[in-house]
mmCIF file of C-alpha atoms in Angstrom:
data_model
loop_
_atom_site.group_PDB
_atom_site.id
_atom_site.type_symbol
_atom_site.label_atom_id
_atom_site.label_comp_id
_atom_site.label_asym_id
_atom_site.label_seq_id
_atom_site.Cartn_x
_atom_site.Cartn_y
_atom_site.Cartn_z
ATOM 1 C CA MET A 150 0.000 0.000 0.000
ATOM 2 C CA SER A 151 1.350 3.442 -0.955
ATOM 3 C CA ILE A 152 2.165 6.150 1.592
ATOM 4 C CA PRO A 153 -0.718 8.447 0.489
ATOM 5 C CA LYS A 154 -3.195 5.606 1.072
ATOM 6 C CA LEU A 155 -1.746 4.958 4.541
ATOM 7 C CA GLU A 156 -2.093 8.668 5.343
ATOM 8 C CA LEU A 157 -5.683 8.490 4.072
ATOM 9 C CA LEU A 158 -6.329 5.677 6.561
ATOM 10 C CA ALA A 159 -4.889 7.905 9.292
ATOM 11 C CA ALA A 160 -7.382 10.621 8.319
ATOM 12 C CA VAL A 161 -10.237 8.091 8.511
ATOM 13 C CA ILE A 162 -9.078 6.955 11.979
ATOM 14 C CA GLY A 163 -8.928 10.619 13.046
ATOM 15 C CA THR A 164 -12.541 11.260 12.038
ATOM 16 C CA ARG A 165 -13.648 8.090 13.832
ATOM 17 C CA LEU A 166 -11.805 9.222 16.977
ATOM 18 C CA VAL A 167 -13.434 12.677 16.848
ATOM 19 C CA GLN A 168 -16.898 11.114 16.510
ATOM 20 C CA SER A 169 -16.175 8.795 19.450
ATOM 21 C CA VAL A 170 -15.098 11.710 21.667
ATOM 22 C CA LYS A 171 -18.112 13.798 20.650
ATOM 23 C CA THR A 172 -20.454 10.947 21.428
ATOM 24 C CA SER A 173 -18.870 10.298 24.808
ATOM 25 C CA LEU A 174 -18.959 13.968 25.849
ATOM 26 C CA ASN A 175 -22.293 14.674 24.116
ATOM 27 C CA ILE A 176 -20.956 17.735 22.286
ATOM 28 C CA HIS A 177 -22.098 17.099 18.696
ATOM 29 C CA SER A 178 -22.734 20.771 17.866
ATOM 30 C CA ILE A 179 -19.172 21.962 18.535
ATOM 31 C CA GLN A 180 -17.111 23.101 15.544
ATOM 32 C CA THR A 181 -14.186 20.820 14.690
ATOM 33 C CA PHE A 182 -11.062 21.396 12.614
ATOM 34 C CA TYR A 183 -9.007 18.614 11.053
ATOM 35 C CA TRP A 184 -5.316 18.784 10.147
ATOM 36 C CA THR A 185 -3.218 16.574 7.895
ATOM 37 C CA ASP A 186 0.357 16.863 6.697
ATOM 38 C CA SER A 187 -0.438 15.001 3.442
ATOM 39 C CA LYS A 188 -1.159 17.251 0.484
ATOM 40 C CA VAL A 189 -2.396 14.268 -1.559
ATOM 41 C CA VAL A 190 -4.977 13.330 1.074
ATOM 42 C CA LEU A 191 -6.101 16.967 1.269
ATOM 43 C CA CYS A 192 -6.565 16.999 -2.523
ATOM 44 C CA TRP A 193 -8.691 13.854 -2.322
ATOM 45 C CA ILE A 194 -10.859 15.335 0.419
ATOM 46 C CA LYS A 195 -11.347 18.828 -1.039
ATOM 47 C CA ASN A 196 -11.725 17.912 -4.722
ATOM 48 C CA SER A 197 -14.893 16.207 -5.863
ATOM 49 C CA GLY A 198 -14.043 13.510 -8.347
ATOM 50 C CA THR A 199 -14.689 9.929 -9.301
ATOM 51 C CA TRP A 200 -11.914 8.133 -7.459
ATOM 52 C CA LYS A 201 -11.042 4.473 -7.499
ATOM 53 C CA THR A 202 -12.753 2.105 -5.094
ATOM 54 C CA PHE A 203 -10.276 2.237 -2.179
ATOM 55 C CA VAL A 204 -10.017 6.038 -2.130
ATOM 56 C CA ARG A 205 -13.713 6.592 -2.933
ATOM 57 C CA ASN A 206 -14.962 4.498 0.017
ATOM 58 C CA ARG A 207 -12.722 6.219 2.550
ATOM 59 C CA ILE A 208 -13.405 9.722 1.241
ATOM 60 C CA LYS A 209 -17.101 8.902 1.478
ATOM 61 C CA GLU A 210 -16.686 7.980 5.161
ATOM 62 C CA ILE A 211 -14.712 11.164 5.849
ATOM 63 C CA HIS A 212 -17.377 13.347 4.187
ATOM 64 C CA SER A 213 -20.135 11.608 6.136
ATOM 65 C CA SER A 214 -18.713 12.816 9.472
ATOM 66 C CA SER A 215 -16.932 16.017 8.480
ATOM 67 C CA SER A 216 -17.022 18.824 5.926
ATOM 68 C CA LYS A 217 -14.264 19.360 3.402
ATOM 69 C CA GLU A 218 -14.058 23.030 4.491
ATOM 70 C CA ASP A 219 -12.966 21.850 7.980
ATOM 71 C CA TRP A 220 -9.788 20.213 6.671
ATOM 72 C CA TYR A 221 -6.470 22.097 6.659
ATOM 73 C CA TYR A 222 -2.859 21.430 5.832
ATOM 74 C CA VAL A 223 -0.091 21.492 8.454
ATOM 75 C CA PRO A 224 3.571 21.297 7.399
ATOM 76 C CA SER A 225 5.396 18.218 8.621
ATOM 77 C CA GLN A 226 7.848 20.224 10.760
ATOM 78 C CA MET A 227 4.884 21.775 12.629
ATOM 79 C CA ASN A 228 2.922 18.551 13.069
ATOM 80 C CA ALA A 229 2.800 17.749 16.777
ATOM 81 C CA ALA A 230 1.624 14.182 16.091
ATOM 82 C CA ASP A 231 4.965 13.345 14.493
ATOM 83 C CA ILE A 232 6.724 13.683 17.878
ATOM 84 C CA ALA A 233 5.264 10.380 19.083
ATOM 85 C CA SER A 234 4.696 8.618 15.773
ATOM 86 C CA ARG A 235 8.352 8.869 14.752
ATOM 87 C CA GLY A 236 9.619 7.765 18.118
ATOM 88 C CA CYS A 237 10.999 9.857 21.001
ATOM 89 C CA ASN A 238 12.075 9.584 24.624
ATOM 90 C CA ALA A 239 10.036 10.608 27.662
ATOM 91 C CA GLN A 240 11.904 13.867 28.105
ATOM 92 C CA THR A 241 10.907 15.026 24.613
ATOM 93 C CA LEU A 242 7.240 14.441 25.404
ATOM 94 C CA PHE A 243 7.410 17.190 28.056
ATOM 95 C CA SER A 244 7.589 19.772 25.274
ATOM 96 C CA LEU A 245 4.617 22.108 25.016
ATOM 97 C CA CYS A 246 4.087 21.246 21.348
ATOM 98 C CA TRP A 247 3.002 17.717 22.257
ATOM 99 C CA TRP A 248 0.591 18.775 25.002
ATOM 100 C CA GLU A 249 -0.804 22.050 23.675
ATOM 101 C CA GLY A 250 -0.047 21.893 19.974
ATOM 102 C CA PRO A 251 1.779 24.502 17.894
ATOM 103 C CA ILE A 252 1.935 28.080 19.195
ATOM 104 C CA TRP A 253 0.101 29.477 16.109
ATOM 105 C CA LEU A 254 -2.865 27.106 16.643
ATOM 106 C CA LYS A 255 -4.707 29.400 19.098
ATOM 107 C CA ASN A 256 -4.808 32.390 16.724
ATOM 108 C CA ARG A 257 -6.647 31.556 13.481
ATOM 109 C CA SER A 258 -5.078 34.460 11.600
ATOM 110 C CA SER A 259 -1.628 32.908 12.077
ATOM 111 C CA TRP A 260 -2.534 29.511 10.628
ATOM 112 C CA PRO A 261 -0.278 28.339 7.775
ATOM 113 C CA ASP A 262 -1.337 29.808 4.429
ATOM 114 C CA THR A 263 -0.917 27.285 1.654
ATOM 115 C CA LYS A 264 -0.898 28.504 -1.939
ATOM 116 C CA ASP A 265 -2.429 26.563 -4.803
ATOM 117 C CA SER A 266 0.998 26.279 -6.425
ATOM 118 C CA ASP A 267 2.178 24.250 -3.433
ATOM 119 C CA PHE A 268 -0.386 21.547 -4.288
ATOM 120 C CA LYS A 269 0.611 21.175 -7.951
ATOM 121 C CA ASP A 270 2.717 18.026 -7.447
ATOM 122 C CA ALA A 271 0.250 16.603 -4.946
ATOM 123 C CA LEU A 272 -2.627 17.100 -7.379
ATOM 124 C CA GLU A 273 -0.812 15.076 -10.025
ATOM 125 C CA LEU A 274 -0.378 12.213 -7.554
ATOM 126 C CA ALA A 275 -4.007 12.482 -6.492
ATOM 127 C CA THR A 276 -5.311 12.218 -10.064
ATOM 128 C CA GLU A 277 -3.579 8.835 -10.414
ATOM 129 C CA GLU A 278 -6.370 7.425 -8.230
ATOM 130 C CA ARG A 279 -9.094 8.981 -10.382
ATOM 131 C CA LYS A 280 -11.344 6.418 -12.083
ATOM 132 C CA PRO A 281 -11.088 6.487 -15.889
ATOM 133 C CA THR A 282 -14.191 7.888 -17.558
ATOM 134 C CA VAL A 283 -15.743 5.952 -20.418
ATOM 135 C CA THR A 284 -17.918 7.962 -22.777
ATOM 136 C CA THR A 285 -20.150 6.257 -25.319
ATOM 137 C CA ASN A 286 -22.218 8.079 -27.891
ATOM 138 C CA LEU A 287 -24.449 6.467 -30.478
ATOM 139 C CA SER A 288 -26.485 9.458 -31.578
ATOM 140 C CA LEU A 289 -27.066 9.514 -35.311
ATOM 141 C CA ASN A 290 -26.316 12.785 -37.085
ATOM 142 C CA ASP A 291 -25.969 13.683 -40.729
ATOM 143 C CA SER A 292 -22.251 12.924 -40.527
ATOM 144 C CA ASP A 293 -22.892 9.388 -39.255
ATOM 145 C CA SER A 294 -24.082 8.003 -42.580
ATOM 146 C CA ASN A 295 -21.031 5.778 -42.758
ATOM 147 C CA PHE A 296 -22.189 4.005 -39.620
ATOM 148 C CA PHE A 297 -24.929 2.248 -41.604
ATOM 149 C CA GLU A 298 -22.684 1.196 -44.487
ATOM 150 C CA TRP A 299 -22.706 -2.345 -43.108
ATOM 151 C CA THR A 300 -26.473 -2.575 -43.627
ATOM 152 C CA LYS A 301 -25.892 -3.002 -47.354
ATOM 153 C CA ARG A 302 -24.546 -6.488 -46.613
ATOM 154 C CA VAL A 303 -27.663 -7.492 -44.638
ATOM 155 C CA SER A 304 -30.781 -8.443 -46.579
ATOM 156 C CA LYS A 305 -33.375 -8.546 -43.762
ATOM 157 C CA PHE A 306 -34.561 -5.464 -41.924
ATOM 158 C CA SER A 307 -35.094 -7.483 -38.720
ATOM 159 C CA SER A 308 -31.454 -8.629 -38.832
ATOM 160 C CA ILE A 309 -30.328 -5.001 -39.061
ATOM 161 C CA VAL A 310 -32.442 -4.141 -36.015
ATOM 162 C CA ARG A 311 -31.056 -7.059 -34.010
ATOM 163 C CA THR A 312 -27.454 -6.294 -34.985
ATOM 164 C CA LEU A 313 -27.781 -2.656 -33.916
ATOM 165 C CA ALA A 314 -29.435 -3.786 -30.652
ATOM 166 C CA TYR A 315 -26.457 -6.061 -29.877
ATOM 167 C CA VAL A 316 -24.039 -3.208 -30.627
ATOM 168 C CA LYS A 317 -25.900 -0.911 -28.213
ATOM 169 C CA ARG A 318 -25.926 -3.695 -25.596
ATOM 170 C CA PHE A 319 -22.152 -4.156 -25.969
ATOM 171 C CA LEU A 320 -21.551 -0.432 -25.456
ATOM 172 C CA SER A 321 -23.821 -0.409 -22.411
ATOM 173 C CA ASN A 322 -22.066 -3.434 -20.877
ATOM 174 C CA ALA A 323 -18.640 -1.933 -21.587
ATOM 175 C CA LYS A 324 -19.678 1.217 -19.730
ATOM 176 C CA SER A 325 -21.006 -0.841 -16.817
ATOM 177 C CA VAL A 326 -17.756 -2.820 -16.573
ATOM 178 C CA ALA A 327 -15.688 0.373 -16.647
ATOM 179 C CA ASN A 328 -17.806 1.815 -13.820
ATOM 180 C CA ARG A 329 -17.647 -1.522 -11.976
ATOM 181 C CA GLN A 330 -21.428 -1.919 -12.052
ATOM 182 C CA LYS A 331 -21.586 -5.587 -12.960
ATOM 183 C CA ASP A 332 -25.115 -5.909 -11.584
ATOM 184 C CA SER A 333 -26.445 -3.816 -14.472
ATOM 185 C CA LEU A 334 -24.967 -6.025 -17.218
ATOM 186 C CA LEU A 335 -27.463 -7.057 -19.908
ATOM 187 C CA LYS A 336 -27.495 -10.776 -20.697
ATOM 188 C CA GLY A 337 -29.650 -13.327 -22.461
ATOM 189 C CA ASN A 338 -31.969 -12.742 -25.397
ATOM 190 C CA LEU A 339 -32.729 -9.248 -26.617
ATOM 191 C CA SER A 340 -35.686 -7.669 -24.863
ATOM 192 C CA GLU A 341 -38.589 -5.963 -26.570
ATOM 193 C CA LYS A 342 -37.368 -2.632 -25.179
ATOM 194 C CA GLU A 343 -33.912 -3.082 -26.733
ATOM 195 C CA LEU A 344 -35.383 -3.985 -30.133
ATOM 196 C CA SER A 345 -37.781 -1.033 -30.024
ATOM 197 C CA LYS A 346 -34.963 1.403 -29.232
ATOM 198 C CA SER A 347 -32.847 -0.045 -32.041
ATOM 199 C CA GLU A 348 -35.706 0.245 -34.539
ATOM 200 C CA LEU A 349 -36.330 3.817 -33.394
ATOM 201 C CA GLU A 350 -32.652 4.690 -34.017
ATOM 202 C CA ILE A 351 -32.904 3.322 -37.579
ATOM 203 C CA LEU A 352 -36.119 5.199 -38.348
ATOM 204 C CA LEU A 353 -34.628 8.437 -37.006
ATOM 205 C CA PHE A 354 -31.551 7.884 -39.178
ATOM 206 C CA ILE A 355 -33.725 7.346 -42.284
ATOM 207 C CA GLN A 356 -35.686 10.550 -41.660
ATOM 208 C CA LYS A 357 -32.592 12.646 -40.889
ATOM 209 C CA GLU A 358 -30.736 11.341 -43.916
ATOM 210 C CA THR A 359 -33.658 12.022 -46.275
ATOM 211 C CA PHE A 360 -35.677 14.959 -44.952
ATOM 212 C CA GLY A 361 -32.916 16.566 -42.888
ATOM 213 C CA LYS A 362 -30.969 17.503 -46.012
ATOM 214 C CA ASN A 363 -33.926 18.570 -48.115
ATOM 215 C CA ARG A 364 -37.246 19.491 -46.485
ATOM 216 C CA ARG A 365 -38.767 19.951 -49.943
ATOM 217 C CA LEU A 366 -39.090 16.177 -50.249
ATOM 218 C CA ILE A 367 -42.040 16.345 -47.838
ATOM 219 C CA PRO A 368 -45.232 16.795 -49.891
ATOM 220 C CA PRO A 369 -46.733 20.266 -49.308
ATOM 221 C CA ASN A 370 -50.215 18.878 -48.635
ATOM 222 C CA PHE A 371 -48.952 16.745 -45.703
ATOM 223 C CA VAL A 372 -49.607 17.959 -42.171
ATOM 224 C CA VAL A 373 -46.389 16.829 -40.441
ATOM 225 C CA TYR A 374 -45.555 17.070 -36.748
ATOM 226 C CA LEU A 375 -42.802 15.800 -34.434
ATOM 227 C CA ASP A 376 -43.802 13.180 -31.844
ATOM 228 C CA SER A 377 -42.247 12.562 -28.414
ATOM 229 C CA ASP A 378 -39.618 10.187 -29.892
ATOM 230 C CA GLY A 379 -38.448 12.748 -32.437
ATOM 231 C CA LEU A 380 -40.112 10.988 -35.397
ATOM 232 C CA LEU A 381 -41.957 12.842 -38.137
ATOM 233 C CA ARG A 382 -45.589 11.729 -38.352
ATOM 234 C CA VAL A 383 -48.394 12.680 -40.722
ATOM 235 C CA GLU A 384 -51.823 13.786 -39.552
ATOM 236 C CA THR A 385 -54.562 11.925 -41.468
ATOM 237 C CA LYS A 386 -58.347 12.158 -41.660
ATOM 238 C CA LEU A 387 -58.692 9.126 -39.409
ATOM 239 C CA PHE A 388 -58.147 11.124 -36.199
ATOM 240 C CA SER A 389 -61.758 10.491 -35.066
ATOM 241 C CA THR A 390 -61.564 6.703 -35.397
ATOM 242 C CA ASP A 391 -60.709 4.278 -32.619
ATOM 243 C CA THR A 392 -57.656 2.919 -34.425
ATOM 244 C CA GLY A 393 -54.146 3.344 -33.056
ATOM 245 C CA ASP A 394 -51.599 6.020 -33.945
ATOM 246 C CA TYR A 395 -50.054 3.751 -36.573
ATOM 247 C CA PHE A 396 -53.276 4.215 -38.617
ATOM 248 C CA ARG A 397 -54.211 7.769 -37.640
ATOM 249 C CA ARG A 398 -50.677 9.252 -37.549
ATOM 250 C CA PRO A 399 -48.313 7.057 -39.600
ATOM 251 C CA ILE A 400 -44.559 7.578 -39.597
ATOM 252 C CA LEU A 401 -43.262 9.553 -42.573
ATOM 253 C CA LEU A 402 -40.729 7.459 -44.524
ATOM 254 C CA PRO A 403 -39.231 7.923 -48.018
ATOM 255 C CA ASP A 404 -40.423 5.384 -50.559
ATOM 256 C CA LYS A 405 -37.058 4.761 -52.262
ATOM 257 C CA HIS A 406 -34.709 4.450 -49.299
ATOM 258 C CA GLU A 407 -32.807 1.139 -49.150
ATOM 259 C CA LEU A 408 -33.774 0.382 -45.567
ATOM 260 C CA VAL A 409 -37.425 1.248 -46.204
ATOM 261 C CA LEU A 410 -37.521 -1.075 -49.219
ATOM 262 C CA ARG A 411 -36.154 -3.904 -47.083
ATOM 263 C CA LEU A 412 -38.743 -3.169 -44.396
ATOM 264 C CA ILE A 413 -41.563 -3.338 -46.947
ATOM 265 C CA GLU A 414 -40.170 -6.476 -48.580
ATOM 266 C CA GLU A 415 -39.810 -8.302 -45.266
ATOM 267 C CA THR A 416 -43.331 -7.286 -44.191
ATOM 268 C CA HIS A 417 -44.767 -8.670 -47.434
ATOM 269 C CA ARG A 418 -42.777 -11.865 -47.016
ATOM 270 C CA ILE A 419 -44.045 -12.386 -43.478
ATOM 271 C CA HIS A 420 -47.659 -11.904 -44.587
ATOM 272 C CA ASN A 421 -47.277 -14.005 -47.761
ATOM 273 C CA HIS A 422 -47.071 -10.973 -50.071
ATOM 274 C CA ALA A 423 -50.337 -9.431 -48.938
ATOM 275 C CA ASP A 424 -51.947 -6.623 -50.914
ATOM 276 C CA LEU A 425 -52.695 -3.067 -49.856
ATOM 277 C CA ASP A 426 -55.759 -4.171 -47.845
ATOM 278 C CA LEU A 427 -53.626 -6.157 -45.396
ATOM 279 C CA ASN A 428 -54.377 -3.948 -42.394
ATOM 280 C CA ASP A 429 -57.906 -2.949 -43.343
ATOM 281 C CA MET A 430 -60.197 -3.405 -40.353
ATOM 282 C CA GLN A 431 -63.069 -4.623 -42.533
ATOM 283 C CA ASN A 432 -60.947 -7.434 -43.936
ATOM 284 C CA LEU A 433 -59.768 -8.410 -40.482
ATOM 285 C CA ARG A 434 -63.351 -8.622 -39.219
ATOM 286 C CA LYS A 435 -64.390 -10.568 -42.327
ATOM 287 C CA ARG A 436 -61.657 -13.153 -41.763
ATOM 288 C CA ALA A 437 -62.521 -13.441 -38.069
ATOM 289 C CA LYS A 438 -66.164 -14.107 -38.950
ATOM 290 C CA HIS A 439 -65.115 -16.734 -41.499
ATOM 291 C CA LEU A 440 -62.950 -18.576 -38.964
ATOM 292 C CA HIS A 441 -65.770 -18.495 -36.426
ATOM 293 C CA ALA A 442 -68.224 -19.888 -39.017
ATOM 294 C CA VAL A 443 -65.858 -22.718 -39.971
ATOM 295 C CA LYS A 444 -65.364 -23.628 -36.320
ATOM 296 C CA HIS A 445 -69.114 -23.628 -35.654
ATOM 297 C CA LYS A 446 -69.831 -25.703 -38.780
ATOM 298 C CA LEU A 447 -67.188 -28.289 -37.860
ATOM 299 C CA LYS A 448 -68.606 -28.572 -34.356
ATOM 300 C CA THR A 449 -72.157 -29.011 -35.692
ATOM 301 C CA ARG A 450 -71.193 -31.661 -38.226
ATOM 302 C CA PHE A 451 -69.171 -33.576 -35.624
ATOM 303 C CA GLN A 452 -72.212 -33.611 -33.360
ATOM 304 C CA LYS A 453 -74.704 -34.642 -36.050
ATOM 305 C CA GLU A 454 -72.616 -36.978 -38.180
ATOM 306 C CA TYR A 455 -70.615 -38.775 -35.505
ATOM 307 C CA ILE A 456 -71.632 -38.289 -31.887
ATOM 308 C CA SER A 457 -75.346 -38.664 -32.575
ATOM 309 C CA LEU A 458 -74.766 -41.939 -34.463
ATOM 310 C CA LEU A 459 -73.003 -43.639 -31.586
ATOM 311 C CA LYS A 460 -75.084 -46.589 -30.456
ATOM 312 C CA GLN A 461 -76.054 -46.970 -26.828
ATOM 313 C CA THR A 462 -76.276 -50.715 -26.128
ATOM 314 C CA SER A 463 -77.689 -52.271 -22.998
ATOM 315 C CA ASN A 464 -75.989 -55.644 -23.327
ATOM 316 C CA LYS A 465 -74.805 -57.014 -20.046
ATOM 317 C CA VAL A 466 -71.665 -58.349 -21.671
ATOM 318 C CA GLN A 467 -69.439 -55.387 -22.486
ATOM 319 C CA THR A 468 -65.915 -55.341 -23.798
ATOM 320 C CA PRO A 469 -63.696 -54.040 -20.986
ATOM 321 C CA LEU A 470 -61.538 -50.987 -21.595
ATOM 322 C CA SER A 471 -57.889 -51.604 -22.292
ATOM 323 C CA VAL A 472 -54.708 -49.562 -22.500
ATOM 324 C CA GLY A 473 -54.557 -47.568 -25.724
ATOM 325 C CA ASP A 474 -58.315 -47.090 -26.166
ATOM 326 C CA ILE A 475 -59.575 -43.645 -27.181
ATOM 327 C CA VAL A 476 -62.383 -42.540 -24.888
ATOM 328 C CA LEU A 477 -64.590 -39.559 -24.092
ATOM 329 C CA ILE A 478 -64.524 -38.212 -20.536
ATOM 330 C CA SER A 479 -68.068 -37.740 -19.280
ATOM 331 C CA LEU A 480 -68.778 -34.330 -17.738
ATOM 332 C CA ASP A 481 -72.058 -33.400 -16.091
ATOM 333 C CA ASN A 482 -71.864 -29.692 -16.851
ATOM 334 C CA LYS A 483 -71.155 -30.076 -20.584
ATOM 335 C CA LYS A 484 -72.904 -31.559 -23.578
ATOM 336 C CA ARG A 485 -71.672 -34.786 -25.043
ATOM 337 C CA VAL A 486 -70.307 -33.009 -28.080
ATOM 338 C CA ASP A 487 -68.050 -30.965 -25.775
ATOM 339 C CA TRP A 488 -66.632 -33.927 -23.839
ATOM 340 C CA PRO A 489 -62.830 -34.010 -24.096
ATOM 341 C CA LEU A 490 -60.978 -36.825 -25.838
ATOM 342 C CA ALA A 491 -58.400 -38.896 -23.996
ATOM 343 C CA LYS A 492 -56.241 -41.965 -24.360
ATOM 344 C CA ILE A 493 -55.990 -44.645 -21.685
ATOM 345 C CA VAL A 494 -52.408 -44.929 -20.471
ATOM 346 C CA GLU A 495 -52.843 -47.247 -17.490
ATOM 347 C CA ILE A 496 -55.712 -49.043 -15.699
ATOM 348 C CA TYR A 497 -55.778 -49.602 -11.938
ATOM 349 C CA LYS A 498 -57.707 -52.542 -10.440
ATOM 350 C CA GLY A 499 -59.221 -52.788 -6.987
ATOM 351 C CA ARG A 500 -58.759 -55.562 -4.428
ATOM 352 C CA ASP A 501 -61.550 -57.519 -6.068
ATOM 353 C CA GLY A 502 -59.700 -57.508 -9.394
ATOM 354 C CA VAL A 503 -62.210 -55.243 -11.117
ATOM 355 C CA SER A 504 -60.944 -52.190 -13.011
ATOM 356 C CA ARG A 505 -61.941 -49.084 -11.090
ATOM 357 C CA VAL A 506 -59.754 -46.161 -12.181
ATOM 358 C CA ALA A 507 -57.757 -45.282 -15.297
ATOM 359 C CA ARG A 508 -54.961 -42.811 -15.928
ATOM 360 C CA LEU A 509 -55.654 -40.789 -19.074
ATOM 361 C CA LYS A 510 -53.576 -38.631 -21.368
ATOM 362 C CA THR A 511 -55.372 -35.551 -22.703
ATOM 363 C CA GLN A 512 -54.354 -32.585 -24.784
ATOM 364 C CA SER A 513 -53.512 -30.564 -21.679
ATOM 365 C CA GLY A 514 -51.811 -33.300 -19.631
ATOM 366 C CA GLU A 515 -52.520 -36.455 -17.655
ATOM 367 C CA LEU A 516 -55.302 -37.085 -15.145
ATOM 368 C CA ILE A 517 -57.081 -39.959 -13.327
ATOM 369 C CA ARG A 518 -60.788 -40.663 -13.782
ATOM 370 C CA PRO A 519 -63.128 -43.548 -12.749
ATOM 371 C CA ILE A 520 -64.007 -46.155 -15.391
ATOM 372 C CA GLN A 521 -67.710 -45.247 -15.142
ATOM 373 C CA ARG A 522 -66.936 -41.801 -16.496
ATOM 374 C CA LEU A 523 -65.263 -43.087 -19.682
ATOM 375 C CA CYS A 524 -67.040 -43.794 -22.995
ATOM 376 C CA ARG A 525 -65.120 -45.706 -25.619
ATOM 377 C CA LEU A 526 -65.232 -44.372 -29.154
ATOM 378 C CA GLU A 527 -66.555 -46.981 -31.585
ATOM 379 C CA THR A 528 -63.443 -47.155 -33.677
ATOM 380 C CA SER A 529 -61.542 -50.264 -32.619
ATOM 381 C CA GLY A 530 -64.480 -52.647 -33.183
ATOM 382 C CA LYS A 531 -65.388 -51.176 -36.543
ATOM 383 C CA ILE A 532 -61.825 -51.372 -37.792
ATOM 384 C CA ALA A 533 -61.610 -55.010 -36.640
ATOM 385 C CA GLU A 534 -64.853 -55.849 -38.464
ATOM 386 C CA ILE A 535 -63.625 -54.209 -41.636
ATOM 387 C CA MET A 536 -60.341 -56.097 -41.411
ATOM 388 C CA ARG A 537 -62.230 -59.433 -41.047
ATOM 389 C CA GLU A 538 -64.289 -58.813 -44.176
ATOM 390 C CA PRO A 539 -62.773 -60.320 -47.337
ATOM 391 C CA ILE A 540 -61.431 -57.887 -49.883
ATOM 392 C CA THR A 541 -62.534 -58.624 -53.460
ATOM 393 C CA THR A 542 -61.726 -57.109 -56.807
ATOM 394 C CA ARG A 543 -64.185 -55.883 -59.427
ATOM 395 C CA ARG A 544 -64.217 -59.316 -61.064
ATOM 396 C CA GLY A 545 -65.032 -61.025 -57.765
ATOM 397 C CA ARG A 546 -61.598 -62.399 -56.919
ATOM 398 C CA THR A 547 -60.787 -62.597 -53.206
ATOM 399 C CA ILE A 548 -57.548 -60.972 -52.055
ATOM 400 C CA LYS A 549 -55.774 -62.868 -49.302
ATOM 401 C CA SER A 550 -54.054 -60.806 -46.687
#
């Protein structure tokens, strides 16, 4: 440990001792003056700066119990504490300087006057413990067009957004590491917030590159305004509708910009090259109604053409359920057409050897139900009957299996 750091520890011990004496004597309101013969320590205390961890923690403790205006410099030859710390005999301790301090201490006007030039060398040593500052700037100006030169090698707009998001994450993590804030490091998959910020940066770059150089490219009949994100938006006649801002106030983008063309191309590819009516609310409602009609028709036909044709037999001799059978789970609060399908995975027998409970596998997971609540679908028997029937050709020849 260097000598300035050891002297800093001495200053910390001094403040702790003063607080202990004040607490014991109950004199917290009394004014206190602190003296140190280390110019480096005095620079650390009086100058506000971002110091390294060791110095920062101890300066923080000193400032918590004292004010930087209460600290003064005493030359080493006038420091009474050096009499004992450097070693001396008992006779030397009888000197007045050890018991009462320096003669000039009682009169404040005679305190040592230290010029700023005397601290020049000490200030250079003090700045060695200053934490390096890392500055990152990713703002996009007109002169930053070269930053997006790499986008020409990327075909998908989403890939450009993700790449820029990873670059911004790297810069943020580098700043956190430099400031020793490892708890704020970003890890894992990109978040929606990171992707949104990256996309916003790209859209701002497109608008600045196109309309920032020539405002005449904006059609004169467009009512353009600047939103809270700094994007240019166009006021439309749909302001009274209940649609979102993307319909009522769309973002103004040039039609022939490379990045805009990739955005349009990727959007068409995602939606299977949809036409201009892709986002029309009437078409969306029409498709939703169609899907609902198909679902209702399928449910009705399943009920009429299958469930209603299942035979209910009262024969005393019934084929027992076995593992692998497809069954319907009977529910009292639902119609038969709404009973869920399940597959028997395992059957549990009671002490009398009769099957009582079965473990079933459904679409949502596994569950256990009593045998009385299960209705076998009439598929296994029908398939077996069909397989037993002989297969003949058109000319009446029987095919042996």
